[in-house]
CSV table of C-alpha atoms in Angstrom, one decimal:
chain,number,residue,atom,x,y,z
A,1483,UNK,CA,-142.3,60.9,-91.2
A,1484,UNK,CA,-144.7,59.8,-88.2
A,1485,UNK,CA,-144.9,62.3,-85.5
A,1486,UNK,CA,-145.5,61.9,-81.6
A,1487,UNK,CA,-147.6,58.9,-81.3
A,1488,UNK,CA,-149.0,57.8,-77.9
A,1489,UNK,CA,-151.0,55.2,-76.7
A,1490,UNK,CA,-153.9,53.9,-75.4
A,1491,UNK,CA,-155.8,56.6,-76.7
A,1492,UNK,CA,-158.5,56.6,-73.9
A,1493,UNK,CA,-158.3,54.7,-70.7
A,1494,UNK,CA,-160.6,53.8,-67.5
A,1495,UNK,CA,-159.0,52.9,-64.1
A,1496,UNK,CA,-160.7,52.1,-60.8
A,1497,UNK,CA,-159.0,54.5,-57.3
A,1498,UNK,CA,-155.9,52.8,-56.2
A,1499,UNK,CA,-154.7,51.2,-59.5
A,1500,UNK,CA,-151.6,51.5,-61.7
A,1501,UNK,CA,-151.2,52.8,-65.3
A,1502,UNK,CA,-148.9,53.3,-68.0
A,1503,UNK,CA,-149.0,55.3,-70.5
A,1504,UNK,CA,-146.7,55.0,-73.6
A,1505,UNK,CA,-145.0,57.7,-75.8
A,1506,UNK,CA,-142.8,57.3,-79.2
A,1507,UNK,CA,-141.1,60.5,-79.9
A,1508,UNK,CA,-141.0,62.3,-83.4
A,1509,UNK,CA,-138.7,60.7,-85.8
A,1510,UNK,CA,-134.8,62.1,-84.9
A,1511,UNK,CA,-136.0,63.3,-81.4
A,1512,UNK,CA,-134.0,62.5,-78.7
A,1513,UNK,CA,-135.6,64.3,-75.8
A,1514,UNK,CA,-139.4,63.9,-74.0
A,1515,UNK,CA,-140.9,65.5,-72.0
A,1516,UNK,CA,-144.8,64.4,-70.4
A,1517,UNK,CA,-147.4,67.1,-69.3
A,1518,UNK,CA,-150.8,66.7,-67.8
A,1519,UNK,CA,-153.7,69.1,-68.6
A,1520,UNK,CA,-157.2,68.9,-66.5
A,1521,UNK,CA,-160.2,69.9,-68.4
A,1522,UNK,CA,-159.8,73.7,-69.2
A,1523,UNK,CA,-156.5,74.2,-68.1
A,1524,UNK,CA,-153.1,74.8,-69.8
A,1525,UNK,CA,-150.5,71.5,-69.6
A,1526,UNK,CA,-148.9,71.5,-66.5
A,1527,UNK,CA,-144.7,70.3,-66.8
A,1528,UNK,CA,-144.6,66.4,-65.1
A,1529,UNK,CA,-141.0,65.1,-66.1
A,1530,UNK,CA,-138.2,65.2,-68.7
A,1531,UNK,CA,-136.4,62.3,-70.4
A,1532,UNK,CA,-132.9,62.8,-72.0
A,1533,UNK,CA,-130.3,60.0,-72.6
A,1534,UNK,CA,-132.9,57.7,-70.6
A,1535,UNK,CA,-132.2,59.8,-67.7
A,1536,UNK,CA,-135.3,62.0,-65.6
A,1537,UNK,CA,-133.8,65.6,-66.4
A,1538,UNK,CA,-136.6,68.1,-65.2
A,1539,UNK,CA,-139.1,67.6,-62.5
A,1540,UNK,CA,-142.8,69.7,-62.1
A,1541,UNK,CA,-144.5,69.5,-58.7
A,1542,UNK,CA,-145.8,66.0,-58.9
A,1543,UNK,CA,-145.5,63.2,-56.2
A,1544,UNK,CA,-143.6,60.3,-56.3
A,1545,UNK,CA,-146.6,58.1,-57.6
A,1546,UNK,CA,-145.9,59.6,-61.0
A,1547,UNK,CA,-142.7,58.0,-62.6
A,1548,UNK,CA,-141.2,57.5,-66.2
A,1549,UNK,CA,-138.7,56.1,-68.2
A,1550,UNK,CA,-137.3,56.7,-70.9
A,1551,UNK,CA,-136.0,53.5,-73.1
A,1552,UNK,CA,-132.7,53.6,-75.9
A,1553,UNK,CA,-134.7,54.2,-78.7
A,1554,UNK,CA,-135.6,57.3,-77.4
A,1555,UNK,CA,-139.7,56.3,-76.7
A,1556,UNK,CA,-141.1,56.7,-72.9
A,1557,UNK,CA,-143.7,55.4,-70.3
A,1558,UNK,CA,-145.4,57.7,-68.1
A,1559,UNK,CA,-146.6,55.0,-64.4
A,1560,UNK,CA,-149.0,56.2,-62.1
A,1561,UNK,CA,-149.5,54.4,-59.0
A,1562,UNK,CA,-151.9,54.3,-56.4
A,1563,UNK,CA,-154.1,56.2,-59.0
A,1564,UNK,CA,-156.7,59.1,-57.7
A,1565,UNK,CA,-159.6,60.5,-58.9
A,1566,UNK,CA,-157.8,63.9,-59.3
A,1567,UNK,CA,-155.4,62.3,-61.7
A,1568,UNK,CA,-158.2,62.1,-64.5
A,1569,UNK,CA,-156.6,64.2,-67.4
A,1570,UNK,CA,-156.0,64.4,-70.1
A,1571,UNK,CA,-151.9,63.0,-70.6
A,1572,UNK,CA,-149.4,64.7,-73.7
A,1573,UNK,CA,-146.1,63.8,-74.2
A,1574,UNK,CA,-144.3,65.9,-76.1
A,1575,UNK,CA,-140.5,65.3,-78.1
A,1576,UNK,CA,-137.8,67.7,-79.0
A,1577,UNK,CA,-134.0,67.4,-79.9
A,1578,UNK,CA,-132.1,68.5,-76.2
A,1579,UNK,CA,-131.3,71.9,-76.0
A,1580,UNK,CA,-134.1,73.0,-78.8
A,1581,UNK,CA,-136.7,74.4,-77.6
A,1582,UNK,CA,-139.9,73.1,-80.3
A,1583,UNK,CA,-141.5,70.9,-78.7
A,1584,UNK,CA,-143.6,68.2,-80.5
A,1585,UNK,CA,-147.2,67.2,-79.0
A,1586,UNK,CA,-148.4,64.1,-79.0
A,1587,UNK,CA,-152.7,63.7,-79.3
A,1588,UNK,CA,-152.6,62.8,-75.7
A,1589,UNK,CA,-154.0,59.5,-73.6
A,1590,UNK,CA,-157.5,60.7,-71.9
A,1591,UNK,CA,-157.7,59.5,-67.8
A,1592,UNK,CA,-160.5,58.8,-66.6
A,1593,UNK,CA,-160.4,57.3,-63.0
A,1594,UNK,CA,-163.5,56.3,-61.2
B,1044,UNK,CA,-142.7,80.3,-57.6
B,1045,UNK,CA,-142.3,80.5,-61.5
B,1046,UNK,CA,-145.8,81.1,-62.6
B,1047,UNK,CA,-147.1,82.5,-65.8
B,1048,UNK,CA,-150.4,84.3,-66.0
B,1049,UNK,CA,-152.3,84.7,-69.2
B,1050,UNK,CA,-155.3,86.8,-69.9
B,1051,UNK,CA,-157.9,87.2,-70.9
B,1052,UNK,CA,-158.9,83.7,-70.1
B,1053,UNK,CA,-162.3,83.7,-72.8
B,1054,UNK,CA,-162.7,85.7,-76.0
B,1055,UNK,CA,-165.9,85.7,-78.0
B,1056,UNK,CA,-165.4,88.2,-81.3
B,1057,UNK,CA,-166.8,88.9,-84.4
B,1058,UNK,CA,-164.9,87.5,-87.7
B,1059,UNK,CA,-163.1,90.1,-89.0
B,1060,UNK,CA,-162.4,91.8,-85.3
B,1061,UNK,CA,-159.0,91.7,-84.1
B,1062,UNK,CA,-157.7,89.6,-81.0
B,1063,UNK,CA,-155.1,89.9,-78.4
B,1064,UNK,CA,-153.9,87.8,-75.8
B,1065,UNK,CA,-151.6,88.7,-73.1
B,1066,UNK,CA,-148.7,86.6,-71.1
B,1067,UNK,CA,-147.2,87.5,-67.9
B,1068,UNK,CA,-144.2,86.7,-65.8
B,1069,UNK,CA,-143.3,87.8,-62.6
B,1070,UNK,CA,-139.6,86.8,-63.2
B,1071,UNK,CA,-137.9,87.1,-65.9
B,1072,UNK,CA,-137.9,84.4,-68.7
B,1073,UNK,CA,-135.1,82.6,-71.4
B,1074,UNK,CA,-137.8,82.5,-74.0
B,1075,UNK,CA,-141.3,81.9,-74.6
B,1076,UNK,CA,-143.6,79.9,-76.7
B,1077,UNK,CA,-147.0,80.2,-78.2
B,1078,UNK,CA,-149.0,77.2,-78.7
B,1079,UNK,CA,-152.5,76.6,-80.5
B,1080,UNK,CA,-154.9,73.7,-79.0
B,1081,UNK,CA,-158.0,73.3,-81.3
B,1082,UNK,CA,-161.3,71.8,-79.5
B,1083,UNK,CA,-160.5,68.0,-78.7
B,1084,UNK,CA,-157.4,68.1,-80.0
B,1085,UNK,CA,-153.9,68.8,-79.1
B,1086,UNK,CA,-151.0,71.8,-78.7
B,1087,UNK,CA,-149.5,72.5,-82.0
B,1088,UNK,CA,-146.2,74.6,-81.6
B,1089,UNK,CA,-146.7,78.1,-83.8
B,1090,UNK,CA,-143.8,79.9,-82.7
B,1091,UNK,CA,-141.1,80.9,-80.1
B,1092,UNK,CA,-139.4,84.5,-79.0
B,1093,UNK,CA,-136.0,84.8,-77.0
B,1094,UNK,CA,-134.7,88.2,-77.3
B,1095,UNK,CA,-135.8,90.7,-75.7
B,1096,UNK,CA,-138.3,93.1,-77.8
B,1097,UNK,CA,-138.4,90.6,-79.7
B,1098,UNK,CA,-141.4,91.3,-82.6
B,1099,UNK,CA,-142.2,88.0,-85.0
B,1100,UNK,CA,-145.5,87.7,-87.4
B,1101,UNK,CA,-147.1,84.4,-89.1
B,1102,UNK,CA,-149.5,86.0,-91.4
B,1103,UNK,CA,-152.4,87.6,-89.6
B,1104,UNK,CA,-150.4,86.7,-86.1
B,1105,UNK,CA,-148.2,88.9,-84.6
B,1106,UNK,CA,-146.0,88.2,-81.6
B,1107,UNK,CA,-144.3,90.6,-79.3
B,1108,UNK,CA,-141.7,89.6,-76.3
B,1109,UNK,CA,-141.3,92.6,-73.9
B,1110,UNK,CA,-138.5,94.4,-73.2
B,1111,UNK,CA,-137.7,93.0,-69.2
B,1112,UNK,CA,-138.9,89.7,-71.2
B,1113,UNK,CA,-141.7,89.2,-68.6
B,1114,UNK,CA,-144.7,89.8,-70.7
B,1115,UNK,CA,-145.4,88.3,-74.6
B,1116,UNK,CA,-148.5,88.9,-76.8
B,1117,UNK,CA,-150.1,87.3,-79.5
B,1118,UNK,CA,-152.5,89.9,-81.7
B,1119,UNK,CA,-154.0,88.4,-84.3
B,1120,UNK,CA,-156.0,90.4,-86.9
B,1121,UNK,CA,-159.2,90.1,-89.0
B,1122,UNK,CA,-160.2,87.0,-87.0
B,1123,UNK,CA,-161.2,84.1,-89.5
B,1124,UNK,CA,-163.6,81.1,-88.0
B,1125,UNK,CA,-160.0,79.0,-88.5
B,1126,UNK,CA,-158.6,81.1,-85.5
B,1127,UNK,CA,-161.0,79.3,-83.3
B,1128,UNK,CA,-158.8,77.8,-80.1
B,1129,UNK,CA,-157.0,77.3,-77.2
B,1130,UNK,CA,-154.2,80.3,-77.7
B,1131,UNK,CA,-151.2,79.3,-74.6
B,1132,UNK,CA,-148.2,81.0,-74.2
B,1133,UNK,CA,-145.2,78.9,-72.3
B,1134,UNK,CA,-142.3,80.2,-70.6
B,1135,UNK,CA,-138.6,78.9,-69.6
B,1136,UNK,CA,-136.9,80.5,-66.7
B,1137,UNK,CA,-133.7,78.9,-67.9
B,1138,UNK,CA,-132.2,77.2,-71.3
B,1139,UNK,CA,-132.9,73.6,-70.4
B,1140,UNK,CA,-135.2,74.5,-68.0
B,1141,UNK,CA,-139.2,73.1,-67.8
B,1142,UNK,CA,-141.7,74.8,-70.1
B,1143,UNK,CA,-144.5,76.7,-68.0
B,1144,UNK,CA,-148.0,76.9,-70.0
B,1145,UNK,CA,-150.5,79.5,-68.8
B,1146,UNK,CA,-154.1,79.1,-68.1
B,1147,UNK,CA,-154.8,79.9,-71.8
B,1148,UNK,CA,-157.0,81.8,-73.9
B,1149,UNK,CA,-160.0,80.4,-75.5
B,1150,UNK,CA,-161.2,82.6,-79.0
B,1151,UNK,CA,-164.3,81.9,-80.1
B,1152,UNK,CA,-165.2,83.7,-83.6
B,1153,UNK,CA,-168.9,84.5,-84.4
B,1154,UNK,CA,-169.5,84.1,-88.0
């Protein structure tokens, strides 16, 4: 049973570029959820994906988008990237409306 | 603003000391979670606490949800060099609503 994979598992962007980040739930999850965590903090909530639909929104700007695809796995975009958006990126699956949530080993940020 | 505050935010103990962390809400939360995050890796899910009073133990971990279910600790005792970690608690203010992680606390055990 393969657990929350994500991918790529490091990445290096230049200010002003785009990424996206990639997430395949847990085997029998329905539900993600992305977080971002800077270096020494806890994760901080970005977006929630349910029935490929953005459910839950954290304080993040519009730059930051998602999308959830039918077979339940997700993209996390960033446009117009800044240097402030170097984190570390988890995803994380559940089932809707259960509350254990999954962690993926996260896509490291670095923009330069 | 829904905010959860954890402290201490560093713990440096002997092995075989005992170690508690401490959550806090100024609102009132649906539930709350614990999570452990080991060095370079990522959060691993060890438990969650919805009513209130609420008192649940893994092994050498015990965790406690408050009465007004605004505060949760996680005690843990005779500290091994396995406890090592990032120890974060994460609340919801509502049943579907977003999970908020505190700042964390990181336990380091001396040997």
């Amino acid at each position: 049973d393969a657990g929350v994979t994500q991918s790529p598992t490091h990445l290096i962007k230049t200010r002003g570029q785009q990424v996206t980040l990639r997430c395949s739930p847990k085997s029998g999850h329905d539900t993600v959820s992305w977080y971002q965590q800077a270096l020494g903090q806890g994760p901080q909530f970005i977006f929630q994906y349910y029935e490929e639909e953005e459910r839950q929104r954290g304080n993040f700007p519009d730059r930051f988008s998602g999308h959830q695809f039918p077979n339940y796995s997700s993209e996390l975009n960033v446009n117009a990237l800044l240097l402030g958006d170097s984190a570390l990126y988890l995803c994380a699956s559940s089932l809707w409306g259960i509350y254990e949530q999954y962690f993926g080993p996260g896509t490291r940020l670095t923009v330069t | 603003g829904q905010q959860v505050m954890q402290i201490p935010q560093y713990q440096h103990v002997q092995e075989g000391e005992d170690f508690t962390t401490y959550c806090n809400s100024s609102t009132t939360l649906s539930n709350i979670q614990w999570y452990k995050q080991r060095p370079g890796g990522h959060p691993v899910f060890l438990i969650q606490l919805v009513k209130s009073g609420e008192v649940k133990k893994q092994k050498r971990l015990t965790f406690q949800f408050g009465e007004a279910k605004k505060n949760s600790s996680l005690h843990i005792t005779a500290t091994q060099t396995t406890d090592v970690g990032t120890y974060f608690c994460a609340g919801r203010y509502s049943n579907t609503g977003k999970l908020i992680f505190g700042q964390g606390t990181t336990l380091q055990v001396k040997p």
